[in-house]
GROMACS .gro file of N, CA and C in nm:
model
  474
    1UNK      N    1   4.851   7.940  10.047
    1UNK     CA    2   4.864   8.084  10.041
    1UNK      C    3   4.966   8.125  10.140
    2UNK      N    4   5.067   8.203  10.098
    2UNK     CA    5   5.167   8.249  10.197
    2UNK      C    6   5.137   8.397  10.229
    3UNK      N    7   5.163   8.426  10.351
    3UNK     CA    8   5.147   8.564  10.401
    3UNK      C    9   5.289   8.630  10.420
    4UNK      N   10   5.307   8.741  10.357
    4UNK     CA   11   5.434   8.810  10.375
    4UNK      C   12   5.434   8.897  10.497
    5UNK      N   13   5.539   8.885  10.567
    5UNK     CA   14   5.557   8.970  10.685
    5UNK      C   15   5.682   9.053  10.669
    6UNK      N   16   5.679   9.163  10.596
    6UNK     CA   17   5.798   9.235  10.575
    6UNK      C   18   5.861   9.295  10.703
    7UNK      N   19   5.780   9.316  10.801
    7UNK     CA   20   5.834   9.373  10.928
    7UNK      C   21   5.933   9.282  11.000
    8UNK      N   22   5.931   9.148  10.964
    8UNK     CA   23   6.017   9.057  11.027
    8UNK      C   24   6.163   9.079  10.987
    9UNK      N   25   6.181   9.134  10.871
    9UNK     CA   26   6.318   9.164  10.817
    9UNK      C   27   6.372   9.293  10.875
   10UNK      N   28   6.289   9.374  10.930
   10UNK     CA   29   6.336   9.502  10.983
   10UNK      C   30   6.447   9.494  11.083
   11UNK      N   31   6.434   9.408  11.190
   11UNK     CA   32   6.545   9.396  11.287
   11UNK      C   33   6.676   9.357  11.220
   12UNK      N   34   6.677   9.268  11.125
   12UNK     CA   35   6.796   9.229  11.054
   12UNK      C   36   6.857   9.343  10.975
   13UNK      N   37   6.771   9.416  10.904
   13UNK     CA   38   6.816   9.531  10.831
   13UNK      C   39   6.877   9.635  10.924
   14UNK      N   40   6.812   9.666  11.030
   14UNK     CA   41   6.864   9.763  11.125
   14UNK      C   42   7.001   9.718  11.183
   15UNK      N   43   7.017   9.592  11.211
   15UNK     CA   44   7.145   9.539  11.260
   15UNK      C   45   7.251   9.565  11.161
   16UNK      N   46   7.229   9.535  11.032
   16UNK     CA   47   7.328   9.556  10.928
   16UNK      C   48   7.355   9.704  10.919
   17UNK      N   49   7.260   9.793  10.918
   17UNK     CA   50   7.283   9.935  10.907
   17UNK      C   51   7.368   9.991  11.021
   18UNK      N   52   7.330   9.950  11.146
   18UNK     CA   53   7.411   9.993  11.261
   18UNK      C   54   7.552   9.941  11.260
   19UNK      N   55   7.569   9.822  11.218
   19UNK     CA   56   7.704   9.759  11.208
   19UNK      C   57   7.787   9.833  11.108
   20UNK      N   58   7.728   9.866  10.996
   20UNK     CA   59   7.804   9.940  10.888
   20UNK      C   60   7.840  10.080  10.943
   21UNK      N   61   7.749  10.143  11.011
   21UNK     CA   62   7.779  10.277  11.061
   21UNK      C   63   7.892  10.269  11.161
   22UNK      N   64   7.901  10.168  11.243
   22UNK     CA   65   8.008  10.152  11.343
   22UNK      C   66   8.146  10.124  11.283
   23UNK      N   67   8.145  10.069  11.163
   23UNK     CA   68   8.269  10.038  11.095
   23UNK      C   69   8.305  10.128  10.984
   24UNK      N   70   8.259  10.246  10.990
   24UNK     CA   71   8.280  10.347  10.881
   24UNK      C   72   8.429  10.370  10.868
   25UNK      N   73   8.471  10.371  10.745
   25UNK     CA   74   8.612  10.406  10.709
   25UNK      C   75   8.634  10.551  10.717
   26UNK      N   76   8.754  10.588  10.758
   26UNK     CA   77   8.781  10.734  10.773
   26UNK      C   78   8.791  10.798  10.631
   27UNK      N   79   8.748  10.923  10.623
   27UNK     CA   80   8.761  10.993  10.499
   27UNK      C   81   8.908  11.042  10.486
   28UNK      N   82   8.967  11.018  10.367
   28UNK     CA   83   9.103  11.052  10.341
   28UNK      C   84   9.101  11.143  10.213
   29UNK      N   85   9.161  11.257  10.223
   29UNK     CA   86   9.167  11.348  10.106
   29UNK      C   87   9.252  11.280   9.997
   30UNK      N   88   9.194  11.268   9.882
   30UNK     CA   89   9.265  11.198   9.771
   30UNK      C   90   9.348  11.298   9.694
   31UNK      N   91   9.478  11.272   9.680
   31UNK     CA   92   9.562  11.360   9.597
   31UNK      C   93   9.526  11.340   9.447
   32UNK      N   94   9.582  11.428   9.360
   32UNK     CA   95   9.558  11.425   9.217
   32UNK      C   96   9.686  11.423   9.137
   33UNK      N   97   9.769  11.318   9.160
   33UNK     CA   98   9.888  11.316   9.084
   33UNK      C   99   9.871  11.301   8.933
   34UNK      N  100   9.959  11.349   8.850
   34UNK     CA  101   9.951  11.345   8.704
   34UNK      C  102  10.068  11.270   8.649
   35UNK      N  103  10.051  11.217   8.524
   35UNK     CA  104  10.160  11.160   8.451
   35UNK      C  105  10.235  11.045   8.521
   36UNK      N  106  10.369  11.059   8.531
   36UNK     CA  107  10.452  10.956   8.587
   36UNK      C  108  10.421  10.937   8.735
   37UNK      N  109  10.394  11.044   8.805
   37UNK     CA  110  10.365  11.034   8.947
   37UNK      C  111  10.241  10.946   8.967
   38UNK      N  112  10.138  10.961   8.890
   38UNK     CA  113  10.016  10.885   8.899
   38UNK      C  114  10.052  10.735   8.873
   39UNK      N  115  10.130  10.703   8.769
   39UNK     CA  116  10.171  10.568   8.743
   39UNK      C  117  10.247  10.507   8.859
   40UNK      N  118  10.342  10.580   8.916
   40UNK     CA  119  10.417  10.531   9.031
   40UNK      C  120  10.326  10.507   9.151
   41UNK      N  121  10.230  10.593   9.175
   41UNK     CA  122  10.140  10.578   9.286
   41UNK      C  123  10.049  10.456   9.266
   42UNK      N  124  10.003  10.434   9.147
   42UNK     CA  125   9.920  10.320   9.119
   42UNK      C  126   9.998  10.189   9.144
   43UNK      N  127  10.129  10.190   9.100
   43UNK     CA  128  10.217  10.074   9.127
   43UNK      C  129  10.239  10.051   9.271
   44UNK      N  130  10.258  10.160   9.344
   44UNK     CA  131  10.277  10.149   9.491
   44UNK      C  132  10.155  10.089   9.559
   45UNK      N  133  10.038  10.139   9.514
   45UNK     CA  134   9.911  10.086   9.577
   45UNK      C  135   9.907   9.937   9.566
   46UNK      N  136   9.945   9.877   9.459
   46UNK     CA  137   9.943   9.735   9.443
   46UNK      C  138  10.041   9.662   9.527
   47UNK      N  139  10.150   9.732   9.567
   47UNK     CA  140  10.264   9.667   9.642
   47UNK      C  141  10.249   9.691   9.796
   48UNK      N  142  10.153   9.769   9.832
   48UNK     CA  143  10.147   9.801   9.982
   48UNK      C  144  10.114   9.676  10.063
   49UNK      N  145  10.177   9.674  10.179
   49UNK     CA  146  10.156   9.551  10.264
   49UNK      C  147  10.016   9.548  10.332
   50UNK      N  148   9.978   9.424  10.369
   50UNK     CA  149   9.850   9.404  10.437
   50UNK      C  150   9.857   9.457  10.581
   51UNK      N  151   9.977   9.462  10.639
   51UNK     CA  152   9.994   9.514  10.767
   51UNK      C  153  10.113   9.606  10.781
   52UNK      N  154  10.101   9.708  10.866
   52UNK     CA  155  10.217   9.791  10.897
   52UNK      C  156  10.223   9.801  11.051
   53UNK      N  157  10.347   9.774  11.107
   53UNK     CA  158  10.357   9.778  11.250
   53UNK      C  159  10.250   9.697  11.321
   54UNK      N  160  10.209   9.587  11.261
   54UNK     CA  161  10.109   9.496  11.323
   54UNK      C  162   9.961   9.542  11.296
   55UNK      N  163   9.943   9.654  11.230
   55UNK     CA  164   9.804   9.705  11.205
   55UNK      C  165   9.757   9.658  11.069
   56UNK      N  166   9.632   9.609  11.064
   56UNK     CA  167   9.570   9.555  10.943
   56UNK      C  168   9.522   9.665  10.856
   57UNK      N  169   9.537   9.637  10.726
   57UNK     CA  170   9.492   9.732  10.625
   57UNK      C  171   9.342   9.736  10.613
   58UNK      N  172   9.292   9.860  10.601
   58UNK     CA  173   9.150   9.883  10.584
   58UNK      C  174   9.123   9.945  10.450
   59UNK      N  175   9.008  10.006  10.436
   59UNK     CA  176   8.971  10.074  10.312
   59UNK      C  177   8.934  10.214  10.338
   60UNK      N  178   9.009  10.309  10.278
   60UNK     CA  179   8.982  10.448  10.299
   60UNK      C  180   8.862  10.493  10.212
   61UNK      N  181   8.796  10.596  10.254
   61UNK     CA  182   8.687  10.654  10.182
   61UNK      C  183   8.726  10.792  10.134
   62UNK      N  184   8.705  10.831  10.013
   62UNK     CA  185   8.661  10.745   9.901
   62UNK      C  186   8.774  10.655   9.865
   63UNK      N  187   8.733  10.540   9.799
   63UNK     CA  188   8.831  10.439   9.754
   63UNK      C  189   8.908  10.503   9.642
   64UNK      N  190   9.046  10.483   9.651
   64UNK     CA  191   9.135  10.537   9.553
   64UNK      C  192   9.264  10.463   9.546
   65UNK      N  193   9.329  10.464   9.431
   65UNK     CA  194   9.460  10.402   9.418
   65UNK      C  195   9.567  10.487   9.473
   66UNK      N  196   9.533  10.608   9.522
   66UNK     CA  197   9.632  10.704   9.577
   66UNK      C  198   9.627  10.708   9.730
   67UNK      N  199   9.544  10.628   9.794
   67UNK     CA  200   9.533  10.631   9.938
   67UNK      C  201   9.527  10.489   9.998
   68UNK      N  202   9.564  10.478  10.126
   68UNK     CA  203   9.555  10.352  10.195
   68UNK      C  204   9.547  10.383  10.349
   69UNK      N  205   9.490  10.299  10.419
   69UNK     CA  206   9.491  10.310  10.570
   69UNK      C  207   9.515  10.176  10.636
   70UNK      N  208   9.560  10.185  10.762
   70UNK     CA  209   9.584  10.072  10.848
   70UNK      C  210   9.547  10.110  10.988
   71UNK      N  211   9.481  10.018  11.059
   71UNK     CA  212   9.445  10.038  11.206
   71UNK      C  213   9.334  10.133  11.229
   72UNK      N  214   9.311  10.154  11.361
   72UNK     CA  215   9.206  10.245  11.412
   72UNK      C  216   9.252  10.298  11.543
   73UNK      N  217   9.291  10.421  11.557
   73UNK     CA  218   9.282  10.529  11.456
   73UNK      C  219   9.379  10.496  11.341
   74UNK      N  220   9.342  10.551  11.226
   74UNK     CA  221   9.412  10.510  11.102
   74UNK      C  222   9.547  10.575  11.083
   75UNK      N  223   9.645  10.489  11.043
   75UNK     CA  224   9.764  10.530  10.979
   75UNK      C  225   9.724  10.554  10.835
   76UNK      N  226   9.751  10.676  10.781
   76UNK     CA  227   9.705  10.701  10.646
   76UNK      C  228   9.826  10.719  10.550
   77UNK      N  229   9.811  10.676  10.425
   77UNK     CA  230   9.912  10.694  10.327
   77UNK      C  231   9.841  10.760  10.207
   78UNK      N  232   9.906  10.870  10.160
   78UNK     CA  233   9.854  10.941  10.038
   78UNK      C  234   9.971  10.954   9.945
   79UNK      N  235   9.951  10.906   9.824
   79UNK     CA  236  10.060  10.909   9.720
   79UNK      C  237  10.028  11.012   9.618
   80UNK      N  238  10.128  11.093   9.580
   80UNK     CA  239  10.101  11.197   9.481
   80UNK      C  240  10.068  11.328   9.536
   81UNK      N  241  10.102  11.352   9.667
   81UNK     CA  242  10.071  11.477   9.728
   81UNK      C  243  10.169  11.583   9.678
   82UNK      N  244  10.128  11.711   9.705
   82UNK     CA  245  10.219  11.821   9.660
   82UNK      C  246  10.345  11.824   9.745
   83UNK      N  247  10.445  11.882   9.694
   83UNK     CA  248  10.567  11.903   9.766
   83UNK      C  249  10.541  11.970   9.899
   84UNK      N  250  10.591  11.924  10.008
   84UNK     CA  251  10.563  11.993  10.140
   84UNK      C  252  10.613  12.135  10.139
   85UNK      N  253  10.537  12.228  10.198
   85UNK     CA  254  10.577  12.370  10.208
   85UNK      C  255  10.711  12.386  10.273
   86UNK      N  256  10.744  12.301  10.366
   86UNK     CA  257  10.869  12.319  10.435
   86UNK      C  258  10.984  12.303  10.348
   87UNK      N  259  10.968  12.238  10.230
   87UNK     CA  260  11.073  12.219  10.132
   87UNK      C  261  11.070  12.318  10.017
   88UNK      N  262  10.971  12.398  10.011
   88UNK     CA  263  10.953  12.496   9.903
   88UNK      C  264  11.015  12.631   9.933
   89UNK      N  265  11.129  12.656   9.857
   89UNK     CA  266  11.197  12.782   9.886
   89UNK      C  267  11.102  12.898   9.850
   90UNK      N  268  11.096  12.999   9.935
   90UNK     CA  269  11.009  13.111   9.917
   90UNK      C  270  10.876  13.106   9.993
   91UNK      N  271  10.850  12.981  10.042
   91UNK     CA  272  10.725  12.958  10.125
   91UNK      C  273  10.748  13.013  10.259
   92UNK      N  274  10.644  13.061  10.322
   92UNK     CA  275  10.661  13.115  10.461
   92UNK      C  276  10.690  13.002  10.556
   93UNK      N  277  10.674  12.875  10.516
   93UNK     CA  278  10.706  12.763  10.600
   93UNK      C  279  10.840  12.701  10.564
   94UNK      N  280  10.912  12.756  10.468
   94UNK     CA  281  11.039  12.692  10.421
   94UNK      C  282  11.137  12.681  10.537
   95UNK      N  283  11.202  12.565  10.539
   95UNK     CA  284  11.299  12.538  10.645
   95UNK      C  285  11.413  12.468  10.577
   96UNK      N  286  11.525  12.535  10.551
   96UNK     CA  287  11.638  12.471  10.482
   96UNK      C  288  11.706  12.360  10.566
   97UNK      N  289  11.671  12.352  10.694
   97UNK     CA  290  11.722  12.247  10.779
   97UNK      C  291  11.605  12.148  10.823
   98UNK      N  292  11.515  12.129  10.730
   98UNK     CA  293  11.398  12.044  10.767
   98UNK      C  294  11.450  11.904  10.814
   99UNK      N  295  11.382  11.850  10.909
   99UNK     CA  296  11.421  11.719  10.966
   99UNK      C  297  11.389  11.612  10.868
  100UNK      N  298  11.486  11.526  10.840
  100UNK     CA  299  11.467  11.417  10.747
  100UNK      C  300  11.557  11.301  10.796
  101UNK      N  301  11.520  11.180  10.763
  101UNK     CA  302  11.596  11.061  10.803
  101UNK      C  303  11.575  10.960  10.696
  102UNK      N  304  11.671  10.867  10.686
  102UNK     CA  305  11.659  10.752  10.599
  102UNK      C  306  11.611  10.630  10.676
  103UNK      N  307  11.506  10.566  10.626
  103UNK     CA  308  11.459  10.444  10.686
  103UNK      C  309  11.460  10.337  10.576
  104UNK      N  310  11.546  10.236  10.585
  104UNK     CA  311  11.558  10.124  10.496
  104UNK      C  312  11.570  10.171  10.355
  105UNK      N  313  11.653  10.269  10.331
  105UNK     CA  314  11.684  10.318  10.196
  105UNK      C  315  11.590  10.422  10.134
  106UNK      N  316  11.496  10.471  10.213
  106UNK     CA  317  11.401  10.575  10.172
  106UNK      C  318  11.416  10.692  10.258
  107UNK      N  319  11.438  10.814  10.197
  107UNK     CA  320  11.449  10.939  10.272
  107UNK      C  321  11.307  10.993  10.299
  108UNK      N  322  11.289  11.027  10.430
  108UNK     CA  323  11.158  11.080  10.473
  108UNK      C  324  11.179  11.208  10.547
  109UNK      N  325  11.094  11.308  10.511
  109UNK     CA  326  11.083  11.436  10.589
  109UNK      C  327  10.996  11.402  10.702
  110UNK      N  328  11.025  11.446  10.825
  110UNK     CA  329  10.924  11.422  10.933
  110UNK      C  330  10.885  11.551  10.998
  111UNK      N  331  10.751  11.562  11.022
  111UNK     CA  332  10.693  11.680  11.078
  111UNK      C  333  10.606  11.642  11.200
  112UNK      N  334  10.632  11.695  11.311
  112UNK     CA  335  10.550  11.670  11.427
  112UNK      C  336  10.411  11.731  11.407
  113UNK      N  337  10.311  11.660  11.445
  113UNK     CA  338  10.168  11.703  11.431
  113UNK      C  339  10.118  11.711  11.573
  114UNK      N  340   9.989  11.760  11.593
  114UNK     CA  341   9.931  11.765  11.724
  114UNK      C  342   9.922  11.635  11.784
  115UNK      N  343   9.896  11.526  11.702
  115UNK     CA  344   9.885  11.391  11.756
  115UNK      C  345   9.957  11.299  11.659
  116UNK      N  346  10.089  11.291  11.682
  116UNK     CA  347  10.171  11.198  11.608
  116UNK      C  348  10.266  11.276  11.506
  117UNK      N  349  10.293  11.205  11.397
  117UNK     CA  350  10.384  11.261  11.294
  117UNK      C  351  10.332  11.242  11.153
  118UNK      N  352  10.377  11.333  11.066
  118UNK     CA  353  10.358  11.321  10.924
  118UNK      C  354  10.485  11.300  10.860
  119UNK      N  355  10.506  11.195  10.782
  119UNK     CA  356  10.627  11.162  10.712
  119UNK      C  357  10.599  11.173  10.563
  120UNK      N  358  10.694  11.235  10.487
  120UNK     CA  359  10.682  11.254  10.345
  120UNK      C  360  10.813  11.214  10.278
  121UNK      N  361  10.805  11.130  10.176
  121UNK     CA  362  10.925  11.092  10.105
  121UNK      C  363  10.983  11.214  10.034
  122UNK      N  364  11.114  11.214  10.025
  122UNK     CA  365  11.186  11.319   9.951
  122UNK      C  366  11.281  11.243   9.853
  123UNK      N  367  11.321  11.321   9.748
  123UNK     CA  368  11.415  11.272   9.651
  123UNK      C  369  11.356  11.151   9.574
  124UNK      N  370  11.226  11.153   9.548
  124UNK     CA  371  11.154  11.048   9.473
  124UNK      C  372  11.071  11.111   9.367
  125UNK      N  373  11.029  11.038   9.260
  125UNK     CA  374  10.949  11.094   9.150
  125UNK      C  375  10.806  11.123   9.191
  126UNK      N  376  10.758  11.081   9.309
  126UNK     CA  377  10.634  11.114   9.361
  126UNK      C  378  10.648  11.132   9.513
  127UNK      N  379  10.574  11.225   9.569
  127UNK     CA  380  10.575  11.247   9.710
  127UNK      C  381  10.474  11.151   9.775
  128UNK      N  382  10.515  11.072   9.878
  128UNK     CA  383  10.431  10.975   9.946
  128UNK      C  384  10.424  11.030  10.086
  129UNK      N  385  10.304  11.051  10.136
  129UNK     CA  386  10.282  11.109  10.275
  129UNK      C  387  10.222  11.002  10.358
  130UNK      N  388  10.280  10.979  10.478
  130UNK     CA  389  10.223  10.887  10.571
  130UNK      C  390  10.199  10.960  10.703
  131UNK      N  391  10.078  10.958  10.756
  131UNK     CA  392  10.044  11.025  10.880
  131UNK      C  393  10.014  10.913  10.988
  132UNK      N  394  10.090  10.923  11.093
  132UNK     CA  395  10.082  10.821  11.202
  132UNK      C  396  10.038  10.882  11.332
  133UNK      N  397   9.921  10.838  11.390
  133UNK     CA  398   9.879  10.893  11.517
  133UNK      C  399   9.975  10.858  11.629
  134UNK      N  400   9.976  10.944  11.730
  134UNK     CA  401  10.069  10.928  11.843
  134UNK      C  402  10.044  10.797  11.919
  135UNK      N  403   9.928  10.740  11.906
  135UNK     CA  404   9.897  10.614  11.971
  135UNK      C  405  10.002  10.499  11.932
  136UNK      N  406  10.063  10.518  11.812
  136UNK     CA  407  10.154  10.413  11.764
  136UNK      C  408  10.304  10.449  11.782
  137UNK      N  409  10.329  10.533  11.883
  137UNK     CA  410  10.469  10.570  11.910
  137UNK      C  411  10.551  10.444  11.935
  138UNK      N  412  10.673  10.443  11.893
  138UNK     CA  413  10.743  10.534  11.807
  138UNK      C  414  10.684  10.529  11.662
  139UNK      N  415  10.631  10.637  11.613
  139UNK     CA  416  10.561  10.646  11.488
  139UNK      C  417  10.640  10.606  11.372
  140UNK      N  418  10.772  10.623  11.371
  140UNK     CA  419  10.858  10.588  11.265
  140UNK      C  420  10.859  10.434  11.235
  141UNK      N  421  10.810  10.355  11.323
  141UNK     CA  422  10.810  10.209  11.302
  141UNK      C  423  10.731  10.167  11.179
  142UNK      N  424  10.625  10.239  11.141
  142UNK     CA  425  10.548  10.202  11.023
  142UNK      C  426  10.629  10.212  10.899
  143UNK      N  427  10.724  10.303  10.895
  143UNK     CA  428  10.800  10.328  10.775
  143UNK      C  429  10.884  10.205  10.733
  144UNK      N  430  10.928  10.121  10.832
  144UNK     CA  431  11.006  10.004  10.794
  144UNK      C  432  10.923   9.908  10.712
  145UNK      N  433  10.792   9.904  10.739
  145UNK     CA  434  10.706   9.813  10.658
  145UNK      C  435  10.661   9.869  10.527
  146UNK      N  436  10.683  10.000  10.506
  146UNK     CA  437  10.640  10.067  10.375
  146UNK      C  438  10.763  10.088  10.288
  147UNK      N  439  10.883  10.090  10.340
  147UNK     CA  440  11.004  10.130  10.261
  147UNK      C  441  11.020  10.037  10.139
  148UNK      N  442  11.006   9.911  10.154
  148UNK     CA  443  11.031   9.824  10.040
  148UNK      C  444  10.935   9.848   9.925
  149UNK      N  445  10.809   9.870   9.954
  149UNK     CA  446  10.716   9.897   9.848
  149UNK      C  447  10.745  10.032   9.779
  150UNK      N  448  10.783  10.130   9.859
  150UNK     CA  449  10.821  10.260   9.799
  150UNK      C  450  10.945  10.241   9.709
  151UNK      N  451  11.047  10.178   9.758
  151UNK     CA  452  11.170  10.160   9.682
  151UNK      C  453  11.143  10.084   9.547
  152UNK      N  454  11.051   9.986   9.550
  152UNK     CA  455  11.027   9.911   9.425
  152UNK      C  456  10.943   9.990   9.324
  153UNK      N  457  10.864  10.087   9.366
  153UNK     CA  458  10.765  10.147   9.276
  153UNK      C  459  10.779  10.293   9.252
  154UNK      N  460  10.846  10.365   9.337
  154UNK     CA  461  10.864  10.512   9.319
  154UNK      C  462  11.014  10.537   9.306
  155UNK      N  463  11.058  10.559   9.182
  155UNK     CA  464  11.200  10.578   9.162
  155UNK      C  465  11.253  10.704   9.226
  156UNK      N  466  11.386  10.697   9.254
  156UNK     CA  467  11.459  10.819   9.306
  156UNK      C  468  11.469  10.922   9.196
  157UNK      N  469  11.485  11.046   9.238
  157UNK     CA  470  11.497  11.155   9.145
  157UNK      C  471  11.399  11.268   9.183
  158UNK      N  472  11.423  11.384   9.127
  158UNK     CA  473  11.330  11.495   9.151
  158UNK      C  474  11.300  11.562   9.020
   0.00000   0.00000   0.00000
């Protein structure tokens, strides 16, 4: 006759739960691209690198083909975001001289944030937004690892 001792499993279960809580993935707002933009974003997701600027890829919550993260604090990528206000004529944030630069063949709008930068592709069929915490300065370095995947999967054009 065997005697069950369910309480012996409790320490193992608690260890797993605490470990999972400590490794929680950051919540990333998921964009809702439609049509061609959604197809381009799904293709981009498949091509994204395992590392950017030496940071390993993680899993964003909720899991989506339109988001990706690397490192802790996370570098976040969101594909299929809305056109940035700074580029929308008539917006209170419109800036005809918005700061942009080309990195390895991809044009990026760059916007200073409280902690780091937000970069958004321009002149492409889908807007790809990359937010980089200041911890990883110079923040632009992550773009060199993302440019190839963007060029292969998100065509130029507006």
